[in-house]
Short mmCIF file of C-alpha atoms in Angstrom, two decimals:
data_model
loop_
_atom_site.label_atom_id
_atom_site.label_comp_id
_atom_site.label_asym_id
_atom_site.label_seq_id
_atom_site.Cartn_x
_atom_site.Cartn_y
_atom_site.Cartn_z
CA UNK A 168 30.53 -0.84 48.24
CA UNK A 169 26.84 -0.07 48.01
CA UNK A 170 25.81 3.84 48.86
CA UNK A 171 23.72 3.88 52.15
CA UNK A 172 20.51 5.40 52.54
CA UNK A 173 18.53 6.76 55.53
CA UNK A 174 14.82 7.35 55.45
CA UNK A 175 13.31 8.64 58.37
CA UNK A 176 9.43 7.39 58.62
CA UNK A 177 7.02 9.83 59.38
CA UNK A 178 5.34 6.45 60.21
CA UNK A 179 6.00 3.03 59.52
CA UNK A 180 4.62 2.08 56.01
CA UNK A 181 1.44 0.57 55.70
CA UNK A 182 0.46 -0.13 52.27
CA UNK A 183 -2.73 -1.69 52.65
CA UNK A 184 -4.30 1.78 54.86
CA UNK A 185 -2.48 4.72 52.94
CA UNK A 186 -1.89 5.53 49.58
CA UNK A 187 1.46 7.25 51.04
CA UNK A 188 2.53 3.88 51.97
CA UNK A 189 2.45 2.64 48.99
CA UNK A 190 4.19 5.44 47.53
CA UNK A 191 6.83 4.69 50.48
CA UNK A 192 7.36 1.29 48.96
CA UNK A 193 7.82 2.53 45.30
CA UNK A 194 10.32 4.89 46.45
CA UNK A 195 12.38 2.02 48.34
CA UNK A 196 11.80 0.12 45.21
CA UNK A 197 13.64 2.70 43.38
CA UNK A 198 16.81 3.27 45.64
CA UNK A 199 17.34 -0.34 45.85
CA UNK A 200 17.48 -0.37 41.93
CA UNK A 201 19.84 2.44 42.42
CA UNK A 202 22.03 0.27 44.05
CA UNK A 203 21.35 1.88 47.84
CA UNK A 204 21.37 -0.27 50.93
CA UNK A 205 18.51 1.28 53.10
CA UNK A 206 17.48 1.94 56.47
CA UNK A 207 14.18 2.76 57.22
CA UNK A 208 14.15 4.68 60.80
CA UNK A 209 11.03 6.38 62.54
CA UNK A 210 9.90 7.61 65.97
CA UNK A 211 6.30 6.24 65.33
CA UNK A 212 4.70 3.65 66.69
CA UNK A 213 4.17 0.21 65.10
CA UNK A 214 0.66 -1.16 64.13
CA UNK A 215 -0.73 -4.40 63.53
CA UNK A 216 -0.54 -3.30 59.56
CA UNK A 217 2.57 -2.06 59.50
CA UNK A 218 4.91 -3.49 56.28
CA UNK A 219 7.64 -5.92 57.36
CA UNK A 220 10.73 -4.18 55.68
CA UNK A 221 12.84 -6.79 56.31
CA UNK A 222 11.32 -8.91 53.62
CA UNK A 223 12.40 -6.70 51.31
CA UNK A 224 16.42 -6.57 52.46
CA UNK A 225 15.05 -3.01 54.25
CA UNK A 226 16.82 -2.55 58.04
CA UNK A 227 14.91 -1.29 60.23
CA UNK A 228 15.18 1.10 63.16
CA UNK A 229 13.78 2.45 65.71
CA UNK A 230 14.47 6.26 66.99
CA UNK A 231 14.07 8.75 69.51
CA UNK A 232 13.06 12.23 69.02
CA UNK A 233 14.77 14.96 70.55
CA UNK A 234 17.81 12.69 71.78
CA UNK A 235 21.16 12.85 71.03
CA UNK A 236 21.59 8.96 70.28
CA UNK A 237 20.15 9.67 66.53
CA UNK A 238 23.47 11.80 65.82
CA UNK A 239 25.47 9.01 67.62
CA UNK A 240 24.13 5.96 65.37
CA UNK A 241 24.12 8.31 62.34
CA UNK A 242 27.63 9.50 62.30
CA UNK A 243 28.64 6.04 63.27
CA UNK A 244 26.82 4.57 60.22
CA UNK A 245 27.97 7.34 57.70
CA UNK A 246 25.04 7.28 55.45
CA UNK A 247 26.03 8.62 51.83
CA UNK A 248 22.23 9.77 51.58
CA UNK A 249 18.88 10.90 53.70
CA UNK A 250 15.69 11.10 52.64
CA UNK A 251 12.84 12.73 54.78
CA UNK A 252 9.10 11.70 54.65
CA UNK A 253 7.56 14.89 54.98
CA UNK A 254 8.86 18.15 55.84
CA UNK A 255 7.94 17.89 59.32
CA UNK A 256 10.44 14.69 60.01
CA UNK A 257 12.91 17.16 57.77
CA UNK A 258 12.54 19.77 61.03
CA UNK A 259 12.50 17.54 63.66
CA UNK A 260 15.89 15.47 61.97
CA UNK A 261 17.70 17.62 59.78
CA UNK A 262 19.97 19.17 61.85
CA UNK A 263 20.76 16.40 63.50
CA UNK A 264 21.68 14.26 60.58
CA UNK A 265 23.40 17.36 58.56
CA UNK A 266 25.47 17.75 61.64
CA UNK A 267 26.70 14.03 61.71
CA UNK A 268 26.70 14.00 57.76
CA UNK A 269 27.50 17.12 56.55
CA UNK A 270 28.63 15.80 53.08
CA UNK A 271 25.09 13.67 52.44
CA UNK A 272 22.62 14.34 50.10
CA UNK A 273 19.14 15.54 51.89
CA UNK A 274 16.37 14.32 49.77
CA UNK A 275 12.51 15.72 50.73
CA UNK A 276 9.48 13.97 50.19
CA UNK A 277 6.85 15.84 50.28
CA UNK A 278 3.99 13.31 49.73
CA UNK A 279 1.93 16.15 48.40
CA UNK A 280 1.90 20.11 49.58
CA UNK A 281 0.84 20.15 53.09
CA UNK A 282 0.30 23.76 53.24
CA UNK A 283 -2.10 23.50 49.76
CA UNK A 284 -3.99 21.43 51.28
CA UNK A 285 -4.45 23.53 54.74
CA UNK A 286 -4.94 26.46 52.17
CA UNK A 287 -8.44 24.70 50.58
CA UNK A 288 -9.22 23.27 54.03
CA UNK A 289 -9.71 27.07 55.34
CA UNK A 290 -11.09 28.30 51.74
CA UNK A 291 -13.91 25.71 52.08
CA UNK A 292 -14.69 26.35 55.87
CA UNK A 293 -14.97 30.43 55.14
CA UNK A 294 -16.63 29.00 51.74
CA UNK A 295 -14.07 31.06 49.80
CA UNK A 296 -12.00 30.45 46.51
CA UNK A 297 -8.00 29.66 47.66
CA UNK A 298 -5.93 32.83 47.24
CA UNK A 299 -2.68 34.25 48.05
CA UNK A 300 -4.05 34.90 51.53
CA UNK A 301 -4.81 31.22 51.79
CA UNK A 302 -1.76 29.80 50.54
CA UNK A 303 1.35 33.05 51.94
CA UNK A 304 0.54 30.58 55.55
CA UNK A 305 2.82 29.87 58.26
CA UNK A 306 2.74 26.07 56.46
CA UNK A 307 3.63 27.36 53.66
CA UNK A 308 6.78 29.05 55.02
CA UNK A 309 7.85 25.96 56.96
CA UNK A 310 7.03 23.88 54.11
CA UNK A 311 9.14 25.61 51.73
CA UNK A 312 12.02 26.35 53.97
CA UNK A 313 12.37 22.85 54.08
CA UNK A 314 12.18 22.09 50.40
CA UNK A 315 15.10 24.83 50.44
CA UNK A 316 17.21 23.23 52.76
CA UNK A 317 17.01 20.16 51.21
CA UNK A 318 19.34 19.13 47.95
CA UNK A 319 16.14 17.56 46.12
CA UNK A 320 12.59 17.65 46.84
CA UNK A 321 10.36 15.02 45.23
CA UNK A 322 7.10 16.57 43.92
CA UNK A 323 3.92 13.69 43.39
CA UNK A 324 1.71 16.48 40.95
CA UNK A 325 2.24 18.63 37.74
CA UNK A 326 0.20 20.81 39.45
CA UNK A 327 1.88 21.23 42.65
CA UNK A 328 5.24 21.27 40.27
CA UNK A 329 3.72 24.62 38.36
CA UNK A 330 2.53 26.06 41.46
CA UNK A 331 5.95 25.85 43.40
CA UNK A 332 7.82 27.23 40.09
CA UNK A 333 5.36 30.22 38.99
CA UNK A 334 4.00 31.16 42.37
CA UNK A 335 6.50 30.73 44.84
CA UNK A 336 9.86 30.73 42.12
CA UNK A 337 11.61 27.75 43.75
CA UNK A 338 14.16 26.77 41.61
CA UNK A 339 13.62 24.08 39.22
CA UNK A 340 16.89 22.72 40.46
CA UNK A 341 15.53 21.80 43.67
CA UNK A 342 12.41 20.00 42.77
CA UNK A 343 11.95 16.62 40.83
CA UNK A 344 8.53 15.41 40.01
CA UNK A 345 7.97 11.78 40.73
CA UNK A 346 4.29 10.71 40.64
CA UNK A 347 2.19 7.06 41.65
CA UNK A 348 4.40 4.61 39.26
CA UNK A 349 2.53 1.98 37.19
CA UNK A 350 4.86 -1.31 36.79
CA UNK A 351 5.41 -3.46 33.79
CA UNK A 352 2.76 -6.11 35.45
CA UNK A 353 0.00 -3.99 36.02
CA UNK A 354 -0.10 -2.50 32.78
CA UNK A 355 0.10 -5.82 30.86
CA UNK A 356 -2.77 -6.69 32.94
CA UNK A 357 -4.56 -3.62 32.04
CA UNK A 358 -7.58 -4.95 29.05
CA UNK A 359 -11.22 -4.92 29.58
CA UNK A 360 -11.30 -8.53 29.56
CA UNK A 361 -9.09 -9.06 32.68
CA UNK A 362 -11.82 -7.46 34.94
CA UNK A 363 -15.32 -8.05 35.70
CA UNK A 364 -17.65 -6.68 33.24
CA UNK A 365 -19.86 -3.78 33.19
CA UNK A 366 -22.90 -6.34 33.95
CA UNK A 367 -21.23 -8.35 36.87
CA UNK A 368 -20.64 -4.85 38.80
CA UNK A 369 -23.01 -3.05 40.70
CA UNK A 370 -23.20 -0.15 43.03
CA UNK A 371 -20.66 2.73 43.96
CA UNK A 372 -17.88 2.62 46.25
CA UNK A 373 -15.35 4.57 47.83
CA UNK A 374 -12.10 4.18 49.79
CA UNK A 375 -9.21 6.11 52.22
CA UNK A 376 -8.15 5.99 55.40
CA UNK A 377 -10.16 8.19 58.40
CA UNK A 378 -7.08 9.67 59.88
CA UNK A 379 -7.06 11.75 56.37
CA UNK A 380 -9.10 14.78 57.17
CA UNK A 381 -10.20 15.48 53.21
CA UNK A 382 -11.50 11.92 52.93
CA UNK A 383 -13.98 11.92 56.20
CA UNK A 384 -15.03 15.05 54.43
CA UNK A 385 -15.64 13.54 51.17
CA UNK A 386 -17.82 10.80 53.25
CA UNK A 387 -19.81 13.55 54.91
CA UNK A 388 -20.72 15.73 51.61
CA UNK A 389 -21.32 12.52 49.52
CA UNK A 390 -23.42 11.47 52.11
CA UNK A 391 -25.54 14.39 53.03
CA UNK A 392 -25.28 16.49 49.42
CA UNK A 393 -24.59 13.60 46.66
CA UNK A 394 -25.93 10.37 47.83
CA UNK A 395 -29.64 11.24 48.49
CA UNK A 396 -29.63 12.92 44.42
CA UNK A 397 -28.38 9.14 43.24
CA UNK A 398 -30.03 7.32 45.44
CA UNK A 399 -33.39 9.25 44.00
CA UNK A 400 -32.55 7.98 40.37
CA UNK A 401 -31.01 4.90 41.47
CA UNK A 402 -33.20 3.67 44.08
CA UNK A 403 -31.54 0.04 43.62
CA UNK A 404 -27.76 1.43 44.13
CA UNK A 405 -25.54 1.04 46.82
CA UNK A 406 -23.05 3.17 48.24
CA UNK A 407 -19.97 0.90 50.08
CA UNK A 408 -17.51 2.70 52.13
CA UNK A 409 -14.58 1.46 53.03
CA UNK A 410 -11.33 2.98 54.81
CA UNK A 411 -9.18 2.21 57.78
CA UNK A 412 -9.28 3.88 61.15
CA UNK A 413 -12.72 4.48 61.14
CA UNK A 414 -14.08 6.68 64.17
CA UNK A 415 -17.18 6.43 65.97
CA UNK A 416 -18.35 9.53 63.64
CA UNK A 417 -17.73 7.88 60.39
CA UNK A 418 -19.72 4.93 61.83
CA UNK A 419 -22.57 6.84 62.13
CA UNK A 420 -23.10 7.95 58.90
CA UNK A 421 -24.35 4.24 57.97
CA UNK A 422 -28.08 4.22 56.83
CA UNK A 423 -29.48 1.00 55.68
CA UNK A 424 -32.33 2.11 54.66
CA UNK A 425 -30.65 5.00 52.41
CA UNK A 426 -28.50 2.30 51.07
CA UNK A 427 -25.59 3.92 52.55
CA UNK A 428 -22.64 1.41 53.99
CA UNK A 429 -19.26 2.36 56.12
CA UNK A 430 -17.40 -0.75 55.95
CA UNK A 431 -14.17 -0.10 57.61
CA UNK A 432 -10.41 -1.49 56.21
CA UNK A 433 -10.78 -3.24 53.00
CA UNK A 434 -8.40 -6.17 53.69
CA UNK A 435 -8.14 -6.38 49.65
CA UNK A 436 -8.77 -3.07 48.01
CA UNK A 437 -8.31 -4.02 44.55
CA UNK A 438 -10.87 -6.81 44.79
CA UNK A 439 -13.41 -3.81 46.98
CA UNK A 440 -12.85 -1.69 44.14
CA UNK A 441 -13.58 -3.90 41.32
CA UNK A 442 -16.83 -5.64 42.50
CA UNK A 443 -18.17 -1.80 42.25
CA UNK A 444 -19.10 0.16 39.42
CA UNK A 445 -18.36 2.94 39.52
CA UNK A 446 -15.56 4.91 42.20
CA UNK A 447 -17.11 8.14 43.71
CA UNK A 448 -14.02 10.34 44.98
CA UNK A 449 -15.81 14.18 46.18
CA UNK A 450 -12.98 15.46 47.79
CA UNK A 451 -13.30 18.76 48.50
CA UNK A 452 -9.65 19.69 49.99
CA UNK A 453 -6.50 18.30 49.59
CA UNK A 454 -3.24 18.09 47.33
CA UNK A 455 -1.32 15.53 45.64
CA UNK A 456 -2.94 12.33 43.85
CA UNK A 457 -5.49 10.11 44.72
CA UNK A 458 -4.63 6.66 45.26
CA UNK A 459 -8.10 5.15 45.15
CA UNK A 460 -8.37 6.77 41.61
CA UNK A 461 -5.19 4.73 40.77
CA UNK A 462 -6.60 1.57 42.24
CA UNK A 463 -10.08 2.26 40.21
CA UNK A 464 -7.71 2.75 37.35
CA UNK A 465 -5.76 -0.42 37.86
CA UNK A 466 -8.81 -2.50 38.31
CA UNK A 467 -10.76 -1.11 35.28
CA UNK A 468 -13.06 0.68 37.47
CA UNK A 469 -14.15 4.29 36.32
CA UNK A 470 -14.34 6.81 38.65
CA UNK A 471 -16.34 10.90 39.51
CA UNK A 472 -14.24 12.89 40.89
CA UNK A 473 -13.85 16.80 41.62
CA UNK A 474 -11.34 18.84 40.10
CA UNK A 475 -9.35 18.31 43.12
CA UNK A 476 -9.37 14.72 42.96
CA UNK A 477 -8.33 14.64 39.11
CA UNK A 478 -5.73 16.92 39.52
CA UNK A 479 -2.40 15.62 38.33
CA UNK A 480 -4.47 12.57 36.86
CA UNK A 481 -5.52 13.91 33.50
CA UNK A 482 -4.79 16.98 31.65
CA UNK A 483 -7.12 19.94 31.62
CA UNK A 484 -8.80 19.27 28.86
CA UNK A 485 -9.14 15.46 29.12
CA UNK A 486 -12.49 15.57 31.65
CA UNK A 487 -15.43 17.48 31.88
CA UNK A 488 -15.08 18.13 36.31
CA UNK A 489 -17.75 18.19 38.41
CA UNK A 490 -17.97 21.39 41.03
CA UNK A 491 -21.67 21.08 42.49
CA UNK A 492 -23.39 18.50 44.07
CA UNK A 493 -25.85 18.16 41.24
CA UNK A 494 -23.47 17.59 38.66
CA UNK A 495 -21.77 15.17 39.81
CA UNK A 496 -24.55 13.14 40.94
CA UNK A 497 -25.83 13.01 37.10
CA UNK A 498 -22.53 11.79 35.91
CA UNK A 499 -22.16 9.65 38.45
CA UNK A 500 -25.46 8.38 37.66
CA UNK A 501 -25.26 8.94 33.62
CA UNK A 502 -21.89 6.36 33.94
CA UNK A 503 -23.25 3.86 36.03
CA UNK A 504 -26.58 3.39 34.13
CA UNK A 505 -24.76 3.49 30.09
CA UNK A 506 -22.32 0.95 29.59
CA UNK A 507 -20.80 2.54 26.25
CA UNK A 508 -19.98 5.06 28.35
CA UNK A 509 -18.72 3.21 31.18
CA UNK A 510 -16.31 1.28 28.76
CA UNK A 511 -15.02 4.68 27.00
CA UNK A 512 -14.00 5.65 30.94
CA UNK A 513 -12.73 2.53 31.49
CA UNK A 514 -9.79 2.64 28.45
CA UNK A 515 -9.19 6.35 29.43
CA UNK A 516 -7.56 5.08 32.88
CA UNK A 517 -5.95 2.38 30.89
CA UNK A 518 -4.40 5.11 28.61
CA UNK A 519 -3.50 7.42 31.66
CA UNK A 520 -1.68 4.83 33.53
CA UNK A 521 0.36 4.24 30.38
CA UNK A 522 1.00 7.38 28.93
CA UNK A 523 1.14 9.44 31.85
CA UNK A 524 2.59 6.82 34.77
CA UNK A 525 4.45 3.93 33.60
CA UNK A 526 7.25 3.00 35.91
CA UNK A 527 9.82 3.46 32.59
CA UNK A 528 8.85 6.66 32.01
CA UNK A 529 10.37 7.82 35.70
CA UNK A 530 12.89 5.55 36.88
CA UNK A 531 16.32 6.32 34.93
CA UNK A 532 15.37 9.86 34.79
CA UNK A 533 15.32 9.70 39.04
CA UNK A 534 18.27 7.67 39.29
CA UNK A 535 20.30 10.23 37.21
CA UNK A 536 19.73 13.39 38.84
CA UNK A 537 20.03 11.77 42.45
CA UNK A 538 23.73 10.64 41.15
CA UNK A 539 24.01 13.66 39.45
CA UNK A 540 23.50 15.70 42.49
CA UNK A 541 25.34 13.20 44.51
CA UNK A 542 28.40 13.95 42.56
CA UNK A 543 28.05 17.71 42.58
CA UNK A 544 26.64 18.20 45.64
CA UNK A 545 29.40 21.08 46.63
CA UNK A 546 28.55 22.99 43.30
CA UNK A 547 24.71 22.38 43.75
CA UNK A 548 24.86 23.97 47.16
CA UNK A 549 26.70 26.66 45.92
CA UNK A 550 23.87 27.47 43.74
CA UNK A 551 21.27 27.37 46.65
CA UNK A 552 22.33 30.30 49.12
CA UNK A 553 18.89 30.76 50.39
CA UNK A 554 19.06 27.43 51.32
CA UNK A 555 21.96 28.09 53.36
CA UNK A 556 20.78 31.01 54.58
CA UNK A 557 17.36 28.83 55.87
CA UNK A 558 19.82 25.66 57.28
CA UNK A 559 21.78 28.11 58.85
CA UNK A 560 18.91 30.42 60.79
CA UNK A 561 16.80 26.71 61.30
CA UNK A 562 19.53 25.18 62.69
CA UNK A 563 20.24 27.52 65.28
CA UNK A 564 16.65 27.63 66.17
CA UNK A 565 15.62 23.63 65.62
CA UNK A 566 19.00 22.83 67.45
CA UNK A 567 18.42 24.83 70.53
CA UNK A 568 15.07 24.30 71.02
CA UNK A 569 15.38 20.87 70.35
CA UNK A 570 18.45 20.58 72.95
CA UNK A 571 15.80 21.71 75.73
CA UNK A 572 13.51 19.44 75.32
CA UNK A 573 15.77 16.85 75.53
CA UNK A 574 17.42 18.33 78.82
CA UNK A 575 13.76 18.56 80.38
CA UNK A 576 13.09 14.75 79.47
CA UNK A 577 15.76 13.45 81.76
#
């Protein structure tokens, strides 16, 4: 009898807007090769691009928050495993599930660190460098609490894996790193001659979805700090901007005349991404990877990002990373105008994706230590008494608080 799995949706997947949906699917990908039935459950609404689990043997469910009928169908379904998409579903659910399925393995994923994110976010608005004062937050705290209580929590960056260890001395125990994953297709697809050429490309783009704080930010500062110093050298160029959920405010940035173009969803981001020539990705906040650096990669597209966009992509010393305006518009403009150049950064993301995120490289690795901890789940716990000490002092909170709410909705 197959092991059943929970995961409880922050939203519903949706591949084609988020980079985290994506990542959603690779993770079902990977229980189901683990031999899990799954259940995808979430108290979000559907959209018009939501995935249709069900094609891929994935139930589906809808829930309530704060309502007792989540412990009722879980304890009557008996799942052997849970896995939370983001720590925020991990407060809202935990105790509820833990209750009902005391004897489950509680798997966190953390998509990328919340509260690092929130950290730069503040940094940049008080135009400071991140420090502890930044990062000791009340996000952090709830963040990490969470990663506690849990039995695993799935970590998408080195970066955010060294951080976690040296500055905040969680446990390596607890955490399992578990970037983007590169299948066996892709990377057989991955030679220069598979992809348009240098000379069939022209102009920049960019992509991400508008509901993403850090990338209506990137929009803004390319647009009002980069574009103008490219579009000075480069009077021919183009800058296409694509993304899903786009506000009245991104829609304004459009300027013809500049050469500047918001295009909304990209119904086929791959194909967006390789008519361009170059990716621009100036994020100034956020954590975790960037999936439209991994769908330049995958296309044979290269890419200028800041150091916040590369991180977890290459090593330290693999780019040269842009921190003002002015340098990245000259390599931005430097790799759109020499092809040698623009070839040399087109076989680097080849050789990332292989070296550093091939599916093989990942998947037994993951399967082991979530049957590993499956099967010692008493004597992991034992190990973790701050996480008891957290589930414990949460639950009593989360629980009660919780328990009013739902009294005041009937």
């Amino acid at each position: 009898m197959k092991n059943k799995l929970l995961i409880i949706g922050h939203t519903w997947p949706e591949p084609q807007s988020t980079a985290a949906g994506t990542r959603m699917l690779q993770l079902i990908e990977l229980f189901k090769d683990a031999g899990f039935a799954i259940t995808f459950a979430s108290a979000a609404s559907r959209s018009d691009y939501s995935f249709q689990l069900a094609s891929i043997e994935v139930e589906e469910k809808a829930i309530l928050l704060n309502n007792h009928s989540f412990n009722d169908w879980v304890k009557e379904e008996q799942f052997n495993a849970v896995m939370y998409d983001r720590f925020m579903i991990e407060e809202q659910f935990g105790w509820r599930f833990r209750e009902s399925c005391p004897n489950s393995i509680n798997i966190l994923d953390t998509e990328d660190l919340h509260f690092l994110r929130k950290a730069r976010e503040v940094a940049l608005k008080n135009n400071e460098e991140v420090s502890l004062k930044h990062l000791h937050s009340e996000q952090a705290m709830r963040e990490i609490a969470s990663m506690y209580r849990c039995d695993v929590s799935l970590i998408i960056s080195e970066y955010e894996m060294e951080l976690l260890q040296n500055q905040f001395r969680i446990p390596r125990e607890l955490l399992h790193y578990l970037p983007f994953l590169v299948g066996s297709g892709t990377l057989k697809n991955l030679k220069s001659t598979n992809f348009k050429s240098f000379q069939e490309r022209s102009h920049f783009s960019t992509i991400g979805n508008f509901i993403h704080k850090p990338n209506y930010d990137a929009v803004l500062y390319l647009k009002t700090k980069i574009w103008p110093l490219i579009r000075k050298e480069l009077p021919k160029a183009e800058m296409q901007v694509y993304g899903a959920y786009e506000s009245p405010k991104v829609s304004q940035l459009q300027n013809e005349k500049q050469g500047f173009y918001i295009n909304g969803r990209a119904i086929e981001a791959k194909e967006v991404i390789e008519n361009s020539r170059v990716v621009l990705a100036p994020i100034r906040f956020g954590a975790g990877l960037k999936g439209k650096l991994f769908t330049a990669m995958e296309t044979g597209t290269p890419f200028v990002g800041t150091p916040i966009a590369m991180e977890g992509i290459y090593s330290t010393t693999t780019s040269s990373l842009n921190q003002t305006p002015a340098d990245f518009a000259q390599q931005a403009i430097e790799l759109y105008s020499h092809e040698n150049l623009w070839k040399q950064q087109q076989e680097l993301g080849f050789q990332t994706l292989r070296k550093r995120f091939e599916i093989t490289l990942f998947k037994d690795k993951f399967i082991t230590r979530i049957n590993d901890v499956m099967i010692n789940l008493e004597h992991h716990r034992l190990q973790n008494f701050m996480g008891q000490l957290l589930q414990q002092q949460a639950f009593n909170s989360t629980k009660y608080f919780s328990q009013w709410i739902e009294e005041k909705n009937k």
